[in-house]
Amino acid sequence: MAKVNTAPIKWAQRSDSLYITIALQDVKEESIDLSDSELKFKGKSNDKEYEVNIEFFKSVDAKDSTYKVLPRSVQMCVMKNKPEGDDETEEFWPRLLKDKALEKNQVKIDWDRYVDEDEEEEAGGFDMSALEGGMGMGGGMPGMGGMGGMPPGMGGMPGMGGMPGMGGMPGMDMDGGGMEELMKQMQGMGGMPGAGADLGGDDDDSDDDDLPELEES
């Protein structure tokens, strides 16, 4: 049986959340299980098996936490749990793990993300850009519970099966002299409005010839 190594962990915190990094490159076959009290991780890196089994100093909120496997590490943002009805302000933890001795051997401070409690307001929250598109720790991608089908009417626009009446005008058999027949029909109908006028371009003043001459008074 292959030896299972303990994965190195780095962490930083804000009053409402934890930023945990499992410092392994090119992790494959990962399995991450976050509960409100524990984090369990298994995965392969450079053909070696690694695991993490830790119990948090205090409870966390698994359903609102996210993680993402990156080329150089596995990163996760774990939300601290604030019990319902607890009016206490969110606070910094003195350490990540309940087991103080285990923390000394397995956990290091992520100094790139670390801020002192007194400096949090000025420093702001964590930079979450690395976790964009990450997976929800409570199971499934956040907000991706299923598209639930396309909106009504998206199965095809009604009436697009063909425009009605486009099968051809009555009598338009284009293969058998249909155009000639169409011209005859149009002549029988008197042509288009205004089409009865002579298109040969007779004198525009022709109508004036029918006007009676004005008598001189």
Short mmCIF file of C-alpha atoms in Angstrom, two decimals:
data_model
loop_
_atom_site.label_atom_id
_atom_site.label_comp_id
_atom_site.label_asym_id
_atom_site.label_seq_id
_atom_site.Cartn_x
_atom_site.Cartn_y
_atom_site.Cartn_z
CA MET A 1 0.00 0.00 0.00
CA ALA A 2 1.34 3.41 -1.02
CA LYS A 3 2.40 5.73 1.73
CA VAL A 4 -0.01 8.62 2.32
CA ASN A 5 1.71 11.92 3.05
CA THR A 6 0.32 14.79 5.08
CA ALA A 7 -0.28 17.81 2.85
CA PRO A 8 1.20 21.14 4.01
CA ILE A 9 -1.32 23.85 4.87
CA LYS A 10 -1.09 27.64 4.91
CA TRP A 11 -3.80 29.87 6.29
CA ALA A 12 -4.84 33.45 6.89
CA GLN A 13 -8.02 34.91 8.30
CA ARG A 14 -10.41 37.80 8.46
CA SER A 15 -13.03 38.25 11.14
CA ASP A 16 -15.63 36.44 9.00
CA SER A 17 -13.59 33.93 6.99
CA LEU A 18 -10.51 31.74 6.57
CA TYR A 19 -8.30 31.43 3.49
CA ILE A 20 -6.70 27.98 3.42
CA THR A 21 -4.09 26.83 0.91
CA ILE A 22 -3.03 23.22 0.46
CA ALA A 23 0.44 23.73 -0.97
CA LEU A 24 0.60 20.93 -3.56
CA GLN A 25 1.26 21.28 -7.28
CA ASP A 26 -0.79 19.68 -10.07
CA VAL A 27 -3.26 17.98 -7.74
CA LYS A 28 -5.32 15.20 -9.36
CA GLU A 29 -8.06 12.85 -8.17
CA GLU A 30 -8.83 15.26 -5.36
CA SER A 31 -11.53 14.60 -2.80
CA ILE A 32 -12.52 17.44 -0.50
CA ASP A 33 -15.05 17.08 2.28
CA LEU A 34 -15.83 20.10 4.44
CA SER A 35 -18.21 19.89 7.36
CA ASP A 36 -19.00 22.57 9.89
CA SER A 37 -16.18 21.29 12.10
CA GLU A 38 -13.66 19.40 9.92
CA LEU A 39 -11.79 19.45 6.64
CA LYS A 40 -10.81 16.20 4.92
CA PHE A 41 -8.74 16.20 1.75
CA LYS A 42 -7.22 13.46 -0.41
CA GLY A 43 -5.38 13.84 -3.67
CA LYS A 44 -2.34 13.03 -5.78
CA SER A 45 0.58 15.31 -6.55
CA ASN A 46 3.64 14.16 -8.49
CA ASP A 47 2.38 10.57 -8.24
CA LYS A 48 2.33 10.74 -4.45
CA GLU A 49 -0.79 10.50 -2.32
CA TYR A 50 -1.58 13.23 0.19
CA GLU A 51 -4.27 13.82 2.75
CA VAL A 52 -5.49 16.38 5.26
CA ASN A 53 -7.62 15.61 8.31
CA ILE A 54 -8.10 18.61 10.55
CA GLU A 55 -10.64 19.85 13.08
CA PHE A 56 -11.18 23.59 13.17
CA PHE A 57 -10.72 25.72 16.25
CA LYS A 58 -14.38 26.74 15.97
CA SER A 59 -17.27 25.81 13.70
CA VAL A 60 -17.44 27.01 10.08
CA ASP A 61 -20.19 27.45 7.50
CA ALA A 62 -19.57 24.74 4.89
CA LYS A 63 -22.41 25.64 2.52
CA ASP A 64 -21.12 29.15 1.84
CA SER A 65 -17.47 28.11 1.40
CA THR A 66 -15.70 27.56 -1.94
CA TYR A 67 -12.52 25.97 -3.27
CA LYS A 68 -10.59 25.73 -6.52
CA VAL A 69 -7.79 23.45 -7.72
CA LEU A 70 -5.05 25.63 -9.22
CA PRO A 71 -1.82 24.56 -10.96
CA ARG A 72 0.34 25.27 -7.90
CA SER A 73 -2.09 24.67 -5.02
CA VAL A 74 -5.61 23.99 -3.84
CA GLN A 75 -7.13 27.16 -2.41
CA MET A 76 -10.31 27.59 -0.43
CA CYS A 77 -12.23 30.31 1.33
CA VAL A 78 -14.03 28.92 4.38
CA MET A 79 -16.64 31.08 6.07
CA LYS A 80 -16.66 31.21 9.84
CA ASN A 81 -19.90 30.16 11.43
CA LYS A 82 -21.87 32.64 13.46
CA PRO A 83 -24.49 30.78 15.50
CA GLU A 84 -28.02 32.04 15.04
CA GLY A 85 -28.97 34.46 17.77
CA ASP A 86 -25.33 35.14 18.65
CA ASP A 87 -24.96 38.88 18.94
CA GLU A 88 -21.19 38.76 19.40
CA THR A 89 -19.13 40.47 16.78
CA GLU A 90 -17.10 38.27 14.44
CA GLU A 91 -13.64 37.67 15.81
CA PHE A 92 -10.16 36.52 14.90
CA TRP A 93 -9.18 33.01 15.96
CA PRO A 94 -5.97 32.46 17.94
CA ARG A 95 -5.20 29.46 15.68
CA LEU A 96 -6.73 27.38 12.88
CA LEU A 97 -6.97 23.97 14.57
CA LYS A 98 -8.50 22.80 17.79
CA ASP A 99 -5.39 20.65 18.35
CA LYS A 100 -2.63 23.13 19.17
CA ALA A 101 0.16 20.55 18.87
CA LEU A 102 -1.00 19.38 15.43
CA GLU A 103 -1.12 22.94 14.20
CA LYS A 104 2.57 23.47 15.05
CA ASN A 105 3.54 20.49 12.90
CA GLN A 106 1.16 20.89 9.96
CA VAL A 107 0.02 24.49 9.59
CA LYS A 108 1.88 27.65 8.61
CA ILE A 109 0.81 31.27 8.37
CA ASP A 110 0.10 32.54 4.85
CA TRP A 111 2.03 35.76 5.19
CA ASP A 112 0.98 36.96 1.72
CA ARG A 113 -2.62 37.20 2.93
CA TYR A 114 -2.06 37.80 6.63
CA VAL A 115 -3.31 40.97 8.28
CA ASP A 116 -3.36 41.86 11.92
CA GLU A 117 -6.77 42.14 13.52
CA ASP A 118 -6.26 45.86 14.05
CA GLU A 119 -5.43 46.34 10.37
CA GLU A 120 -8.36 44.43 8.86
CA GLU A 121 -10.56 47.44 8.22
CA GLU A 122 -7.80 49.15 6.27
CA ALA A 123 -6.65 45.99 4.44
CA GLY A 124 -10.15 44.82 3.49
CA GLY A 125 -11.25 41.29 2.67
CA PHE A 126 -9.39 38.58 0.80
CA ASP A 127 -8.60 38.89 -2.89
CA MET A 128 -11.00 36.27 -4.27
CA SER A 129 -9.96 36.49 -7.92
CA ALA A 130 -8.11 33.14 -7.75
CA LEU A 131 -11.33 31.42 -6.68
CA GLU A 132 -13.54 32.69 -9.51
CA GLY A 133 -15.50 29.77 -10.94
CA GLY A 134 -14.60 27.64 -7.93
CA MET A 135 -16.63 24.76 -6.52
CA GLY A 136 -18.99 25.02 -3.59
CA MET A 137 -17.77 23.15 -0.54
CA GLY A 138 -21.32 22.18 0.33
CA GLY A 139 -21.57 20.12 -2.88
CA GLY A 140 -21.82 21.53 -6.41
CA MET A 141 -20.92 24.88 -7.86
CA PRO A 142 -22.51 27.85 -6.06
CA GLY A 143 -25.76 28.86 -7.73
CA MET A 144 -25.55 26.01 -10.25
CA GLY A 145 -28.26 23.81 -8.83
CA GLY A 146 -29.51 23.16 -12.34
CA MET A 147 -30.78 25.32 -15.16
CA GLY A 148 -34.23 23.82 -14.76
CA GLY A 149 -34.95 23.82 -18.47
CA MET A 150 -35.01 26.66 -20.93
CA PRO A 151 -37.51 29.49 -20.42
CA PRO A 152 -40.94 28.99 -22.01
CA GLY A 153 -40.97 29.76 -25.72
CA MET A 154 -37.31 28.88 -26.22
CA GLY A 155 -38.12 25.59 -27.93
CA GLY A 156 -38.47 27.43 -31.21
CA MET A 157 -40.17 30.64 -32.17
CA PRO A 158 -43.82 30.05 -33.11
CA GLY A 159 -44.66 30.49 -36.75
CA MET A 160 -41.10 29.88 -37.91
CA GLY A 161 -41.95 26.62 -39.64
CA GLY A 162 -42.53 28.59 -42.81
CA MET A 163 -44.35 31.80 -43.59
CA PRO A 164 -48.00 31.08 -44.43
CA GLY A 165 -49.05 31.73 -48.01
CA MET A 166 -45.52 31.46 -49.37
CA GLY A 167 -46.28 28.29 -51.28
CA GLY A 168 -46.79 30.52 -54.36
CA MET A 169 -49.47 32.82 -55.70
CA PRO A 170 -52.46 31.09 -57.28
CA GLY A 171 -51.76 30.14 -60.88
CA MET A 172 -48.01 30.73 -60.61
CA ASP A 173 -46.73 27.61 -62.26
CA MET A 174 -43.28 28.94 -63.05
CA ASP A 175 -42.24 25.84 -64.97
CA GLY A 176 -44.96 25.90 -67.63
CA GLY A 177 -45.17 29.45 -68.84
CA GLY A 178 -46.49 30.57 -65.50
CA MET A 179 -45.07 34.04 -65.88
CA GLU A 180 -47.07 34.58 -69.07
CA GLU A 181 -50.22 33.37 -67.31
CA LEU A 182 -49.50 35.73 -64.42
CA MET A 183 -49.22 38.69 -66.81
CA LYS A 184 -52.58 37.80 -68.30
CA GLN A 185 -54.14 37.64 -64.86
CA MET A 186 -52.71 41.02 -63.98
CA GLN A 187 -54.09 42.50 -67.22
CA GLY A 188 -57.50 41.02 -66.42
CA MET A 189 -57.36 42.64 -62.99
CA GLY A 190 -56.72 46.02 -64.49
CA GLY A 191 -53.08 45.93 -63.42
CA MET A 192 -51.70 47.61 -60.40
CA PRO A 193 -53.24 50.92 -59.29
CA GLY A 194 -51.92 53.60 -61.58
CA ALA A 195 -50.51 50.98 -63.92
CA GLY A 196 -53.23 51.72 -66.55
CA ALA A 197 -51.36 54.87 -67.48
CA ASP A 198 -49.38 54.77 -70.69
CA LEU A 199 -45.81 54.09 -69.72
CA GLY A 200 -44.58 55.25 -73.12
CA GLY A 201 -44.04 58.76 -71.83
CA ASP A 202 -46.66 60.76 -73.82
CA ASP A 203 -46.73 64.53 -73.47
CA ASP A 204 -47.30 65.44 -69.84
CA ASP A 205 -49.54 68.31 -70.95
CA SER A 206 -51.94 66.04 -72.85
CA ASP A 207 -54.69 66.60 -70.31
CA ASP A 208 -54.56 70.32 -70.98
CA ASP A 209 -55.77 69.79 -74.57
CA ASP A 210 -59.26 68.93 -73.34
CA LEU A 211 -59.69 72.12 -71.36
CA PRO A 212 -61.95 74.74 -73.02
CA GLU A 213 -60.35 78.00 -73.94
CA LEU A 214 -61.15 80.91 -71.70
CA GLU A 215 -63.32 83.56 -73.36
CA GLU A 216 -62.13 87.10 -73.22
CA SER A 217 -64.46 89.45 -71.42
#
